[in-house]
Amino acid sequence: MSDAVSYQLKDGVGVITVNNPPVNALGQAVRAGLKECLDKGLADAGAQALVVMGAGRTFPAGADIREFGKPPQDPNLGDVIDAYENSDKLVVAAIHGTALGGGLELALGCDYRVAVKSGAVGLPEVKLGLLPGAGGTQRLPRLIGPQGALEVITSGNPVKAPKAKEMGIIDAVIGDDLESEAIAYANKLVADGAPRRRICDMEAKAESATVFEDFEKGLQKKARGFLAPFHCVKAVNAAVELPFRDGLKRERELFQELMESSQSRAQRHVFFAEREVAKVPGVDKDTPKRDIKSVGIVGAGTMGGGIAMNFVNVGIPVVIKEVKQDALDKGIAIIRKNYENTAKKGRISMDDVEKRMSLVTPTLDYDDFKDVDLVIEAVFESMEVKKDVFGTLDRVCKPGAMLATNTSTLDVNKIAEFTSRPQDVMGMHFFSPANVMKLLENVRGEKTADEVVATVMDISKRIGKVGVCVGVCDGFVGNRMLHKRQAEAVDLVTEGASPQQVDKVIYDLGFPMGPFAMSDLAGLDVGYRIREERRKAGDPDAQEMNWLDKLAADGRYGQKTMAGVYRYEEGDRTPKPDPEADKVIEAYRKEKEVTTREVSDQEILERCMYVMVNEGAKILEEGIAARALDIDIIWIYGYGFPVYRGGTMFWADEVGLKEIHGRVQQFHKDLGGDQWKPAALLERLANEGKGFHDQ
Ligand code: NAD
């Protein structure tokens, strides 16, 4: 018998315990062990009932995803669950930790389910672009009705024990002594003559005639573009329409379709990439980390306030510094208002608001930074100002305190040189709004110590961000690629496309919005000011004024002025086409003597996306990003790249690098420009028939 599952008779109950740390994943050995122990329990005359549970920290928390994509090994989970369901002894699943995916499906094969209060159940397969494929879509709707099952299965979110009891997923919340409570529960069932409860014998009744239709309508908005949630709906529908065995067959077909889909490949890639990204190549995982018990923030503007909230939310006190009292008061008031709004929505209490505010110390004096472990600078984007700030920080902060900058465009190596401790300096590039956006580009300078990198990556996780380590270059990874796409989008409009057409192509690919809706949201003035400064300074590399800059020069800054590339109506953020903006575009075309042409959607897609892929390849060549997966995660968490396409570089691999390389070469020939010069890495991989992720 395998060690992964054990059987023991206790107080008249046969206890089957899964012991496969860390999460009791349902790999082959566990599946085989579950079957063997069931047979043992059935043969054991002393056992009046059976309990199945997990050792260590959890009930089985899902399939062993390392087995994905490999030939299936017997016994399959569905057969094991069938055996539990059809056993002639009553079985109780006793849940602690998280009964997820195959774990909950196993529990659904039992007659009764109990859980400790802190336990949770869920079917998260949808998050990997899949559906529960071991009967979950057939049993859950039979147990709790289609509406509840649809919510659990299409969201993939875990349900805490008390709520699960309310929904009918579990039968009782038991005390914390899992094993003895479960045995007592099973013995009581037997004593009470409780009936067997095979879910396969139950009927799934739709709550209303339109439950599936209505649910799908809601999903169109929430899960636009995703395949798996809609397949989940189809599978649950089968539980209502088909007998149990036929329903299982339908579930299997739908599962297979998803398993072979590009979307699930992409979502599984993202799942692994998200874990992988935390490991920085070259930085040993045992590198010591510095203790961060308090944080200083310079600047209480748009970014500073949001950055502060991230630390406060996890109980780390912050000191925020401003130059003038009114700016400080304003910044602190915004933080308070944000928390009060969260409280109004019922997500935190008013007490929590006060507790959090008590962790914020406003100051005008650098001396208050003398004890902090980390300072994050978020002042104006000017090298002069940063020089002054970092010089002062270096003087006042204790030895070993780390100094980070939130700059978007300035050279982190130069900033580090303003201090006597460049090894302690790093970029922490938050995205706006900083308390909401999950991405944190952690910029490693030439001299940054491994220990500082490891600490910054660690603290990113502690504050709930996905930290990605990148190197120093203009725009780092995300914005460097974004700028290429933006320039291409602007050119496409100059050549004859409309902003709406360009935006629609990118939106239809799965982004939350197109490039122009995005620039209206971010504010056209931001980029315009930077370019204008460069033009005024006579920078030979300065971009000439294009139609987008002309809109900004006219005071059309986007949503904040109710007009940018589009126009906006009071209280409505929907971009509407604006003839006034079109006139500016038309005038620019005339000025440039452009003969407009019809631009195809395919060309828009290729130019906007392939230019980013080519730039991403250059970023990899230069070592600015260590792996293609780092770029993927940056685009998913920083820019809303559709998860089901796996990130920019994964998407490129799915399209095929040979195809992309060919088009890049062609654009280089037709349009010229450095951005279209094929990256050597792209060329090599295309010739070798490889992808960015096969290296
Ligand atoms: P902001 O103008 O809203 O805030 C800057 C604040 O810093 C102001 O309140 C100013 O009074 C204060 N300040 C200036 N000098 C100071 C000093 N010596 N000591 C203390 N406070 C000082 O700017 P922001 O949008 O918050 O940007 C801050 C930094 O974050 C910039 O480097 C910017 O490039 C970067 N950034 C901004 C965004 C964004 O979307 N806004 C995104 C990522 C990074």
XYZ file of C-alpha atoms and ligand atoms in Angstrom:
739
model
C 0.000 0.000 0.000
C 1.257 3.500 -0.792
C 2.190 5.776 2.098
C 0.206 8.601 0.631
C -3.058 7.342 2.133
C -3.550 5.361 5.329
C -6.424 3.441 6.888
C -7.164 2.997 10.585
C -10.157 1.773 12.530
C -11.098 4.166 15.331
C -14.217 3.999 17.529
C -16.064 1.860 15.025
C -15.257 4.175 12.114
C -12.763 3.463 9.356
C -10.621 6.589 8.964
C -8.988 7.124 5.575
C -6.282 9.786 5.797
C -4.501 11.360 2.835
C -0.939 12.233 3.660
C 0.766 13.824 0.678
C 2.322 17.119 1.769
C 2.191 19.989 1.233
C -1.443 20.126 0.041
C -2.452 16.476 -0.319
C -2.723 16.903 -4.098
C -4.562 14.060 -5.784
C -1.664 12.580 -7.730
C -1.584 8.976 -8.900
C -0.320 7.564 -5.588
C -3.069 9.322 -3.659
C -5.774 8.167 -6.069
C -4.565 4.577 -5.857
C -4.286 4.842 -2.061
C -7.802 6.252 -1.726
C -9.179 3.301 -3.664
C -7.179 0.720 -1.710
C -8.151 2.220 1.654
C -11.789 2.337 0.637
C -11.641 -1.378 -0.152
C -10.001 -1.981 3.214
C -12.686 -0.031 5.014
C -15.450 -1.857 3.191
C -13.868 -5.195 4.106
C -13.371 -4.178 7.743
C -16.260 -5.657 9.701
C -15.467 -3.332 12.614
C -16.153 -0.202 10.588
C -19.803 0.850 10.571
C -19.014 3.979 8.562
C -16.014 5.653 6.930
C -14.410 9.082 7.232
C -12.090 10.519 4.614
C -9.836 13.413 5.559
C -6.443 15.013 5.024
C -3.399 14.950 7.300
C -1.315 18.060 7.852
C -2.748 21.373 6.851
C -5.576 20.529 4.488
C -8.100 18.223 2.855
C -6.855 17.426 -0.692
C -6.534 20.862 -2.288
C -6.795 19.761 -5.888
C -5.344 17.730 -8.705
C -1.610 17.374 -9.060
C -1.138 19.896 -11.802
C 2.270 18.464 -12.653
C 0.305 15.627 -14.244
C -1.440 18.030 -16.647
C -0.780 17.424 -20.292
C 0.788 14.025 -19.518
C -0.791 10.665 -20.385
C -3.390 9.824 -17.730
C -2.396 7.262 -15.114
C -4.915 4.905 -13.551
C -6.941 5.031 -11.483
C -8.549 8.221 -12.730
C -10.134 10.451 -10.123
C -13.633 10.054 -11.534
C -13.493 6.288 -10.998
C -12.198 6.688 -7.442
C -15.038 9.095 -6.638
C -17.563 6.715 -8.212
C -16.264 3.966 -5.956
C -16.806 6.151 -2.860
C -20.265 7.147 -4.036
C -21.278 3.561 -4.714
C -19.683 2.022 -1.637
C -22.099 0.200 0.626
C -20.944 1.991 3.754
C -21.816 5.531 4.645
C -18.876 7.912 4.014
C -18.271 11.303 5.631
C -15.772 13.778 4.197
C -14.131 15.746 7.011
C -12.700 19.003 5.702
C -10.095 21.361 7.069
C -7.884 23.765 5.163
C -9.142 23.962 1.586
C -11.058 21.253 -0.247
C -10.471 22.544 -3.727
C -11.029 21.143 -7.211
C -10.650 17.369 -7.170
C -10.684 17.602 -3.366
C -14.221 18.975 -3.282
C -15.225 16.576 -6.057
C -14.069 13.709 -3.853
C -16.080 15.141 -0.960
C -19.106 15.317 -3.275
C -18.733 11.589 -3.836
C -19.302 11.075 -0.086
C -22.681 10.909 1.617
C -22.060 13.758 4.060
C -19.581 16.589 4.315
C -18.484 18.373 7.462
C -15.864 21.076 7.884
C -14.114 22.987 10.618
C -15.042 26.661 10.764
C -11.834 27.866 9.113
C -12.190 25.321 6.288
C -13.182 26.288 2.774
C -14.383 24.522 -0.351
C -14.202 25.519 -3.999
C -13.797 24.515 -7.612
C -11.039 26.773 -8.975
C -10.498 24.936 -12.292
C -11.986 27.844 -14.246
C -8.941 29.902 -13.242
C -6.790 27.502 -15.229
C -9.152 27.737 -18.197
C -10.720 24.385 -17.314
C -13.816 23.000 -15.637
C -14.125 20.527 -12.780
C -13.701 17.281 -14.682
C -14.345 14.636 -12.049
C -18.083 15.030 -11.684
C -18.096 18.421 -9.955
C -20.300 20.043 -12.587
C -22.814 17.194 -12.301
C -22.883 16.667 -8.556
C -22.789 20.230 -7.226
C -25.956 21.378 -9.076
C -27.712 18.211 -7.919
C -26.745 19.032 -4.344
C -27.370 22.790 -4.167
C -29.204 23.704 -7.389
C -27.797 25.184 -10.611
C -27.728 28.840 -9.491
C -25.374 28.226 -6.572
C -23.336 25.724 -8.562
C -22.907 28.209 -11.409
C -21.640 30.836 -8.994
C -19.130 28.502 -7.358
C -17.922 26.885 -10.588
C -17.684 29.932 -12.848
C -16.060 32.163 -10.234
C -13.612 29.544 -9.006
C -13.592 31.351 -5.655
C -13.390 29.414 -2.392
C -16.418 29.371 -0.104
C -15.781 29.475 3.664
C -17.349 26.716 5.771
C -20.209 28.736 7.345
C -21.280 30.021 3.924
C -20.852 26.545 2.425
C -23.201 25.241 5.124
C -25.727 27.951 4.246
C -25.517 26.995 0.565
C -25.912 23.311 1.370
C -22.470 22.272 0.110
C -21.585 20.927 3.550
C -23.894 19.473 6.177
C -22.285 20.741 9.352
C -19.582 23.001 10.736
C -17.751 20.968 13.374
C -15.289 21.769 16.149
C -11.584 22.089 15.469
C -10.571 18.598 16.599
C -11.178 17.318 13.100
C -10.682 13.588 13.445
C -12.573 12.979 16.677
C -15.383 15.359 15.681
C -15.733 13.608 12.323
C -15.771 10.167 13.936
C -18.419 11.326 16.403
C -20.460 12.782 13.519
C -20.257 9.516 11.578
C -21.193 7.448 14.628
C -24.179 9.686 15.286
C -25.372 9.297 11.697
C -25.203 5.548 12.094
C -26.953 5.665 15.482
C -29.716 7.872 14.033
C -30.142 5.523 11.104
C -29.317 8.385 8.723
C -29.935 7.500 5.086
C -27.227 7.086 2.450
C -27.071 10.166 0.243
C -25.715 9.467 -3.201
C -25.678 12.770 -5.043
C -25.822 10.921 -8.361
C -29.358 9.832 -7.417
C -30.533 13.390 -6.807
C -32.175 15.597 -9.387
C -30.798 19.015 -10.397
C -33.771 21.346 -10.664
C -33.387 24.724 -12.382
C -34.597 27.510 -10.077
C -36.238 29.243 -13.037
C -36.701 28.661 -16.752
C -34.120 31.322 -17.576
C -31.461 30.617 -14.950
C -28.812 29.618 -17.510
C -29.647 32.359 -19.959
C -29.589 35.014 -17.228
C -26.356 33.718 -15.810
C -24.681 33.748 -19.205
C -25.762 37.334 -19.758
C -23.972 38.348 -16.556
C -20.883 36.429 -17.634
C -20.687 38.239 -20.995
C -19.604 41.310 -19.049
C -17.587 39.715 -16.262
C -15.765 37.112 -18.330
C -15.665 38.640 -21.802
C -13.482 36.570 -24.090
C -12.957 33.662 -21.702
C -13.985 30.238 -22.933
C -13.986 28.219 -19.704
C -16.777 29.975 -17.743
C -19.157 29.452 -20.665
C -18.181 25.801 -20.915
C -18.874 25.534 -17.176
C -22.401 26.838 -17.810
C -22.908 24.226 -20.530
C -21.721 21.471 -18.213
C -24.002 22.555 -15.365
C -26.852 22.751 -17.858
C -26.178 19.115 -18.719
C -26.761 18.216 -15.063
C -30.311 19.524 -15.456
C -30.983 18.092 -18.879
C -29.251 14.718 -18.875
C -29.218 11.624 -16.696
C -26.173 11.497 -14.396
C -23.980 9.176 -16.503
C -24.672 11.098 -19.732
C -23.972 14.323 -17.867
C -20.582 12.982 -16.812
C -19.828 12.155 -20.450
C -20.782 15.657 -21.512
C -18.600 17.094 -18.729
C -15.669 15.008 -19.991
C -16.113 16.223 -23.590
C -16.261 19.850 -22.510
C -13.268 19.324 -20.218
C -11.237 17.833 -23.080
C -12.102 20.750 -25.361
C -10.811 23.154 -22.741
C -7.734 21.095 -21.936
C -6.701 21.236 -25.599
C -7.549 24.938 -26.005
C -4.998 27.668 -26.402
C -6.809 29.544 -23.605
C -6.204 26.889 -20.990
C -2.579 26.555 -22.117
C -2.279 30.304 -21.589
C -3.984 30.316 -18.204
C -1.890 27.407 -16.945
C 1.194 29.269 -18.138
C 0.115 32.347 -16.181
C -0.517 30.214 -13.081
C 3.038 28.863 -13.123
C 4.587 32.134 -14.299
C 3.051 33.967 -11.362
C 4.917 31.649 -8.995
C 8.096 31.596 -11.025
C 8.310 35.364 -11.294
C 9.023 35.641 -7.561
C 12.296 33.790 -8.089
C 14.927 36.127 -9.478
C 17.517 34.300 -11.571
C 20.947 34.786 -10.047
C 19.600 35.685 -6.626
C 19.861 32.646 -4.379
C 16.585 31.734 -2.707
C 18.359 31.622 0.641
C 19.653 35.182 0.322
C 19.042 36.872 3.702
C 16.323 39.489 3.734
C 16.231 42.686 5.702
C 13.478 43.203 8.209
C 10.994 45.865 7.111
C 9.074 47.091 10.137
C 8.415 50.664 9.061
C 8.423 52.604 5.813
C 9.023 56.241 4.907
C 7.376 57.817 1.870
C 8.494 61.051 0.262
C 5.661 62.869 -1.502
C 1.962 62.575 -0.681
C 0.722 63.133 -4.232
C -1.121 60.762 -6.543
C 1.355 57.930 -6.052
C 2.698 58.549 -2.539
C -0.712 58.249 -0.864
C -1.618 55.042 -2.706
C 1.789 53.520 -1.973
C 1.388 54.314 1.732
C -1.986 52.540 1.836
C -0.427 49.272 0.642
C 1.814 49.109 3.703
C -0.784 50.315 6.167
C -3.208 47.656 4.894
C -0.866 44.945 6.126
C -0.093 46.681 9.413
C 3.251 48.281 8.495
C 3.448 51.867 9.832
C 4.420 54.635 7.414
C 5.843 58.124 7.762
C 4.837 60.408 4.886
C 6.771 63.560 4.105
C 5.717 66.568 2.064
C 7.272 69.984 1.470
C 4.312 72.078 2.548
C 1.641 71.625 5.181
C -1.273 72.085 2.771
C 0.048 69.407 0.374
C 0.565 67.099 3.352
C -2.957 67.727 4.680
C -4.411 67.161 1.242
C -2.533 63.882 0.757
C -3.532 62.546 4.181
C -7.157 63.592 3.633
C -7.255 61.584 0.392
C -5.972 58.475 2.183
C -8.648 58.903 4.854
C -11.336 59.449 2.238
C -10.299 56.274 0.398
C -10.567 54.255 3.603
C -13.893 55.839 4.494
C -15.230 54.922 1.062
C -14.111 51.328 1.607
C -15.897 51.375 4.966
C -19.059 52.756 3.323
C -19.017 49.768 1.011
C -18.900 47.574 4.120
C -15.483 46.070 3.371
C -13.870 47.435 6.525
C -15.325 48.969 9.708
C -15.008 52.600 10.808
C -12.811 51.244 13.583
C -10.492 49.812 10.944
C -10.349 53.236 9.280
C -9.099 54.767 12.516
C -6.689 51.898 13.139
C -5.206 52.319 9.697
C -4.975 56.084 9.952
C -3.150 55.668 13.260
C -0.381 53.888 11.327
C 0.162 56.988 9.154
C 2.517 59.640 10.534
C 2.511 62.863 8.496
C 5.638 64.996 8.615
C 7.465 67.881 6.998
C 10.747 66.846 8.541
C 13.238 64.335 7.136
C 14.419 63.612 10.684
C 11.348 61.429 11.124
C 12.913 58.994 8.650
C 15.869 58.206 10.864
C 14.454 54.897 12.114
C 12.593 53.587 9.050
C 13.805 50.453 7.256
C 12.733 51.418 3.740
C 11.999 54.747 2.064
C 10.020 55.038 -1.161
C 10.384 58.305 -2.996
C 7.381 59.543 -5.030
C 8.157 63.206 -5.724
C 7.997 65.099 -9.028
C 9.584 63.394 -11.991
C 12.671 65.601 -12.138
C 16.279 64.497 -11.773
C 17.103 67.700 -9.882
C 14.411 67.091 -7.288
C 15.342 63.411 -6.958
C 18.999 64.353 -6.495
C 18.113 66.591 -3.606
C 15.804 64.003 -2.033
C 18.248 61.083 -2.297
C 21.173 63.134 -1.046
C 19.148 64.049 2.032
C 17.818 60.522 2.563
C 21.356 59.193 2.457
C 22.308 61.580 5.250
C 19.329 61.019 7.547
C 18.519 57.321 7.111
C 20.195 54.718 9.290
C 22.817 52.422 7.765
C 21.135 49.448 6.096
C 17.912 51.354 5.368
C 16.892 50.737 1.760
C 16.075 53.641 -0.534
C 13.636 53.122 -3.409
C 12.381 55.391 -6.168
C 9.014 55.225 -7.872
C 10.308 56.979 -10.981
C 8.729 55.924 -14.290
C 11.314 57.348 -16.646
C 14.513 58.346 -14.854
C 17.753 56.381 -14.639
C 17.816 54.416 -11.373
C 21.608 54.000 -11.612
C 22.036 57.773 -11.661
C 19.692 58.168 -8.721
C 21.698 55.541 -6.810
C 24.852 57.590 -7.383
C 23.343 60.516 -5.472
C 23.869 58.398 -2.360
C 26.850 56.796 -0.667
C 24.951 53.483 -0.635
C 24.073 52.547 -4.226
C 23.896 48.902 -3.104
C 20.812 49.837 -1.049
C 19.015 51.697 -3.840
C 16.387 50.210 -6.102
C 13.369 51.213 -8.181
C 9.920 50.225 -6.971
C 7.710 51.186 -9.881
C 4.093 51.155 -8.715
C 1.266 51.559 -11.201
C -1.591 54.003 -10.796
C -3.781 53.753 -8.743
C -1.016 52.411 -6.532
C -3.333 50.961 -3.898
C -5.216 48.978 -6.547
C -2.886 47.872 -9.349
C -1.221 44.543 -8.602
C 1.978 45.033 -10.585
C 5.206 46.241 -9.063
C 8.184 46.551 -11.412
C 11.180 46.253 -9.110
C 14.083 47.885 -10.868
C 17.469 46.527 -10.016
C 20.353 48.969 -10.438
C 23.874 48.026 -11.490
C 25.046 48.104 -7.899
C 21.925 46.904 -6.047
C 22.815 44.155 -3.559
C 21.163 40.728 -3.859
C 19.895 41.143 -0.334
C 18.055 44.327 -1.311
C 16.538 42.655 -4.385
C 15.388 39.704 -2.270
C 13.892 42.029 0.353
C 12.039 44.153 -2.181
C 10.626 41.058 -3.916
C 9.540 39.735 -0.541
C 7.903 42.941 0.583
C 6.048 43.145 -2.751
C 4.359 39.884 -1.879
C 3.648 40.985 1.661
C 1.717 44.006 0.413
C -0.262 41.853 -2.025
C 1.546 42.862 -5.211
C 3.067 40.772 -7.930
C 6.674 41.940 -8.001
C 8.702 41.480 -11.167
C 12.418 42.195 -11.139
C 13.654 44.179 -14.157
C 16.777 46.067 -15.174
C 17.351 49.737 -15.869
C 16.347 51.179 -19.261
C 14.066 53.911 -20.524
C 10.515 53.011 -19.481
C 11.677 49.727 -17.933
C 9.761 46.799 -19.422
C 6.094 47.779 -19.411
C 6.189 51.385 -20.555
C 9.032 50.771 -22.994
C 6.821 48.308 -24.860
C 3.709 50.434 -24.398
C 5.364 53.457 -26.005
C 6.116 51.412 -29.118
C 2.498 50.352 -29.374
C 1.298 53.908 -28.789
C 3.538 55.334 -31.517
C 2.271 52.701 -33.943
C -1.363 53.430 -32.991
C -0.810 57.139 -33.642
C 0.772 56.411 -37.041
C -2.064 54.081 -38.027
C -4.537 56.902 -37.449
C -2.367 59.329 -39.387
C -2.372 56.852 -42.270
C -6.155 56.589 -42.339
C -7.547 54.457 -39.524
C -9.871 56.070 -36.996
C -9.005 56.030 -33.267
C -12.185 53.984 -32.743
C -11.041 51.367 -35.243
C -7.645 51.016 -33.576
C -9.193 50.852 -30.115
C -11.737 48.270 -31.197
C -9.089 45.900 -32.560
C -7.163 46.000 -29.287
C -10.331 45.781 -27.189
C -11.496 42.787 -29.217
C -8.204 41.062 -28.576
C -9.274 41.140 -24.928
C -7.685 44.281 -23.458
C -9.974 46.307 -21.163
C -9.608 49.255 -23.528
C -7.751 50.371 -26.639
C -4.659 52.619 -26.729
C -6.557 55.891 -27.183
C -9.212 55.223 -24.544
C -6.256 54.417 -22.297
C -4.378 57.627 -23.070
C -7.556 59.632 -22.416
C -7.791 57.898 -19.045
C -4.142 58.443 -18.118
C -4.189 62.047 -19.417
C -2.730 63.199 -22.750
C -0.888 65.979 -20.953
C 1.539 63.605 -19.184
C 3.346 62.347 -22.303
C 2.876 65.666 -24.068
C 4.698 67.580 -21.300
C 7.641 65.185 -21.356
C 7.940 65.407 -25.160
C 7.450 69.186 -25.110
C 10.292 69.581 -22.591
C 12.550 67.532 -24.821
C 11.580 69.565 -27.901
C 12.145 72.832 -26.061
C 15.502 71.610 -24.786
C 16.490 70.948 -28.411
C 16.950 67.211 -27.797
C 17.842 65.785 -31.233
C 15.945 62.577 -30.376
C 12.811 64.475 -29.394
C 9.703 63.283 -31.202
C 8.076 65.847 -33.424
C 4.614 67.046 -32.558
C 1.981 64.618 -33.803
C -1.811 64.911 -33.793
C -2.013 63.495 -30.279
C 0.279 66.220 -28.953
C -1.738 68.784 -30.857
C -4.864 67.639 -29.044
C -3.034 68.047 -25.723
C -1.687 71.455 -26.793
C -5.345 72.484 -27.355
C -6.074 71.643 -23.710
C -7.724 68.336 -24.563
C -6.166 66.201 -21.834
C -8.655 63.327 -21.931
C -11.224 62.345 -19.319
C -10.126 65.006 -16.851
C -11.076 67.792 -19.293
C -14.035 65.848 -20.727
C -12.276 65.813 -24.083
C -9.201 64.172 -25.521
C -9.130 61.764 -28.433
C -12.789 61.236 -27.543
C -15.367 63.381 -25.797
C -17.024 62.561 -22.492
C -20.293 63.488 -20.854
C -20.733 64.449 -17.221
C -20.630 61.362 -14.996
C -19.994 59.034 -17.930
C -16.586 57.645 -18.759
C -17.689 56.121 -22.059
C -15.545 57.517 -24.872
C -17.666 59.057 -27.635
C -16.340 59.954 -31.098
C -15.661 63.667 -31.352
C -15.721 65.597 -34.655
C -13.544 68.268 -33.017
C -10.749 65.756 -32.440
C -11.242 64.386 -35.950
C -10.666 67.891 -37.317
C -7.297 68.055 -35.531
C -6.361 64.666 -36.986
C -7.475 65.744 -40.458
C -5.480 68.987 -40.249
C -2.393 67.048 -39.235
C -2.799 64.644 -42.160
C -3.055 67.659 -44.502
C -0.011 69.290 -42.971
C 1.940 66.076 -43.546
C 0.441 65.660 -47.020
C -0.757 62.168 -46.209
C -2.994 60.425 -48.688
C -5.157 58.377 -46.404
C -5.953 54.760 -47.158
C -8.145 52.098 -45.747
C -6.266 50.313 -42.988
C -7.343 46.737 -42.272
C -8.039 45.424 -38.787
C -5.394 42.760 -39.376
C -2.758 45.422 -40.067
C -3.734 47.270 -36.882
C -3.421 44.083 -34.883
C -0.061 43.171 -36.380
C 1.486 46.598 -36.085
C 0.290 47.282 -32.543
C 1.173 43.843 -31.243
C 4.199 42.728 -33.246
C 6.023 45.963 -32.498
C 5.665 45.088 -28.802
C 6.820 41.527 -29.351
C 9.889 42.771 -31.208
C 10.646 45.215 -28.392
C 10.068 42.460 -25.829
C 12.642 40.334 -27.654
C 15.147 43.205 -27.453
C 14.387 43.556 -23.739
C 15.206 39.858 -23.300
C 18.392 40.138 -25.362
C 19.549 43.019 -23.201
C 18.725 41.094 -20.035
C 16.366 43.861 -18.845
C 13.819 41.106 -18.249
C 15.299 37.753 -17.296
C 12.639 35.563 -18.871
C 9.728 35.853 -21.279
C 7.403 34.997 -18.397
C 8.467 38.171 -16.568
C 7.231 40.233 -19.502
C 3.995 38.242 -19.634
C 3.253 38.920 -15.987
C 4.042 42.625 -16.358
C 1.549 42.910 -19.191
C -1.146 40.937 -17.443
C -0.973 42.757 -14.114
C 0.076 46.209 -15.292
C -1.843 46.669 -18.523
C -4.774 44.242 -18.525
C -3.368 41.890 -21.142
C -6.030 39.158 -21.460
C -5.082 36.341 -19.106
C -6.479 33.801 -21.541
C -3.813 34.841 -24.040
C -1.051 34.315 -21.500
C 0.825 37.625 -21.814
C 2.554 39.316 -24.745
C 5.347 36.805 -25.273
C 3.199 33.717 -24.695
C 0.689 35.084 -27.187
C 3.549 35.578 -29.650
C 4.585 31.945 -29.245
C 1.021 30.838 -29.933
C 0.877 32.971 -33.107
C 4.263 31.558 -34.111
C 7.557 33.437 -34.157
C 8.229 32.543 -37.778
C 5.044 34.318 -38.812
C 5.776 37.315 -36.577
C 9.380 37.565 -37.720
C 8.268 37.552 -41.352
C 5.827 40.398 -40.764
C 8.349 42.394 -38.708
C 10.844 42.107 -41.577
C 8.185 43.278 -44.003
C 7.197 46.266 -41.842
C 10.848 47.159 -41.509
C 11.136 47.202 -45.267
C 7.889 49.119 -45.826
C 7.925 51.532 -42.910
C 11.530 51.634 -41.664
C 12.339 52.749 -38.156
C 14.349 51.158 -35.383
C 11.243 49.720 -33.795
C 10.842 47.400 -36.788
C 14.450 46.294 -36.965
C 14.023 42.602 -36.181
C 15.457 41.667 -32.789
C 18.290 39.154 -33.133
C 16.575 36.911 -30.603
C 13.329 36.926 -32.569
C 15.256 36.098 -35.731
C 17.161 33.240 -34.112
C 14.136 31.654 -32.454
C 12.086 31.982 -35.642
C 14.839 30.237 -37.609
C 15.129 27.493 -35.013
C 11.354 27.008 -34.980
C 11.231 27.815 -31.265
C 9.218 30.121 -29.034
C 10.309 32.605 -26.356
C 9.291 30.092 -23.717
C 11.262 27.177 -25.187
C 14.659 28.687 -24.575
P 2.368 64.171 -7.892
O 2.719 65.478 -8.499
O 0.939 63.802 -7.747
O 3.010 64.092 -6.426
C 4.309 64.459 -6.126
C 4.296 65.011 -4.713
O 5.624 65.119 -4.245
C 3.697 66.420 -4.613
O 2.645 66.380 -3.675
C 4.854 67.286 -4.130
O 4.442 68.316 -3.249
C 5.717 66.281 -3.451
N 7.124 66.665 -3.335
C 7.918 67.227 -4.265
N 9.172 67.397 -3.766
C 9.166 66.917 -2.503
C 10.130 66.802 -1.475
N 11.354 67.218 -1.660
N 9.756 66.232 -0.312
C 8.512 65.796 -0.149
N 7.543 65.894 -1.068
C 7.866 66.423 -2.242
O 3.170 63.075 -8.705
P 2.881 61.522 -8.840
O 2.003 61.289 -9.991
O 2.496 61.010 -7.522
O 4.318 60.982 -9.251
C 5.345 60.789 -8.317
C 6.407 59.893 -8.907
O 5.799 58.653 -9.269
C 7.061 60.403 -10.169
O 8.388 60.019 -10.164
C 6.299 59.700 -11.261
O 7.061 59.536 -12.438
C 6.055 58.357 -10.623
N 4.923 57.585 -11.153
C 3.749 58.178 -11.431
C 2.694 57.422 -11.931
C 1.349 58.045 -12.231
O 0.551 57.417 -12.936
N 1.044 59.228 -11.708
C 2.869 56.048 -12.121
C 4.082 55.461 -11.799
C 5.105 56.238 -11.312
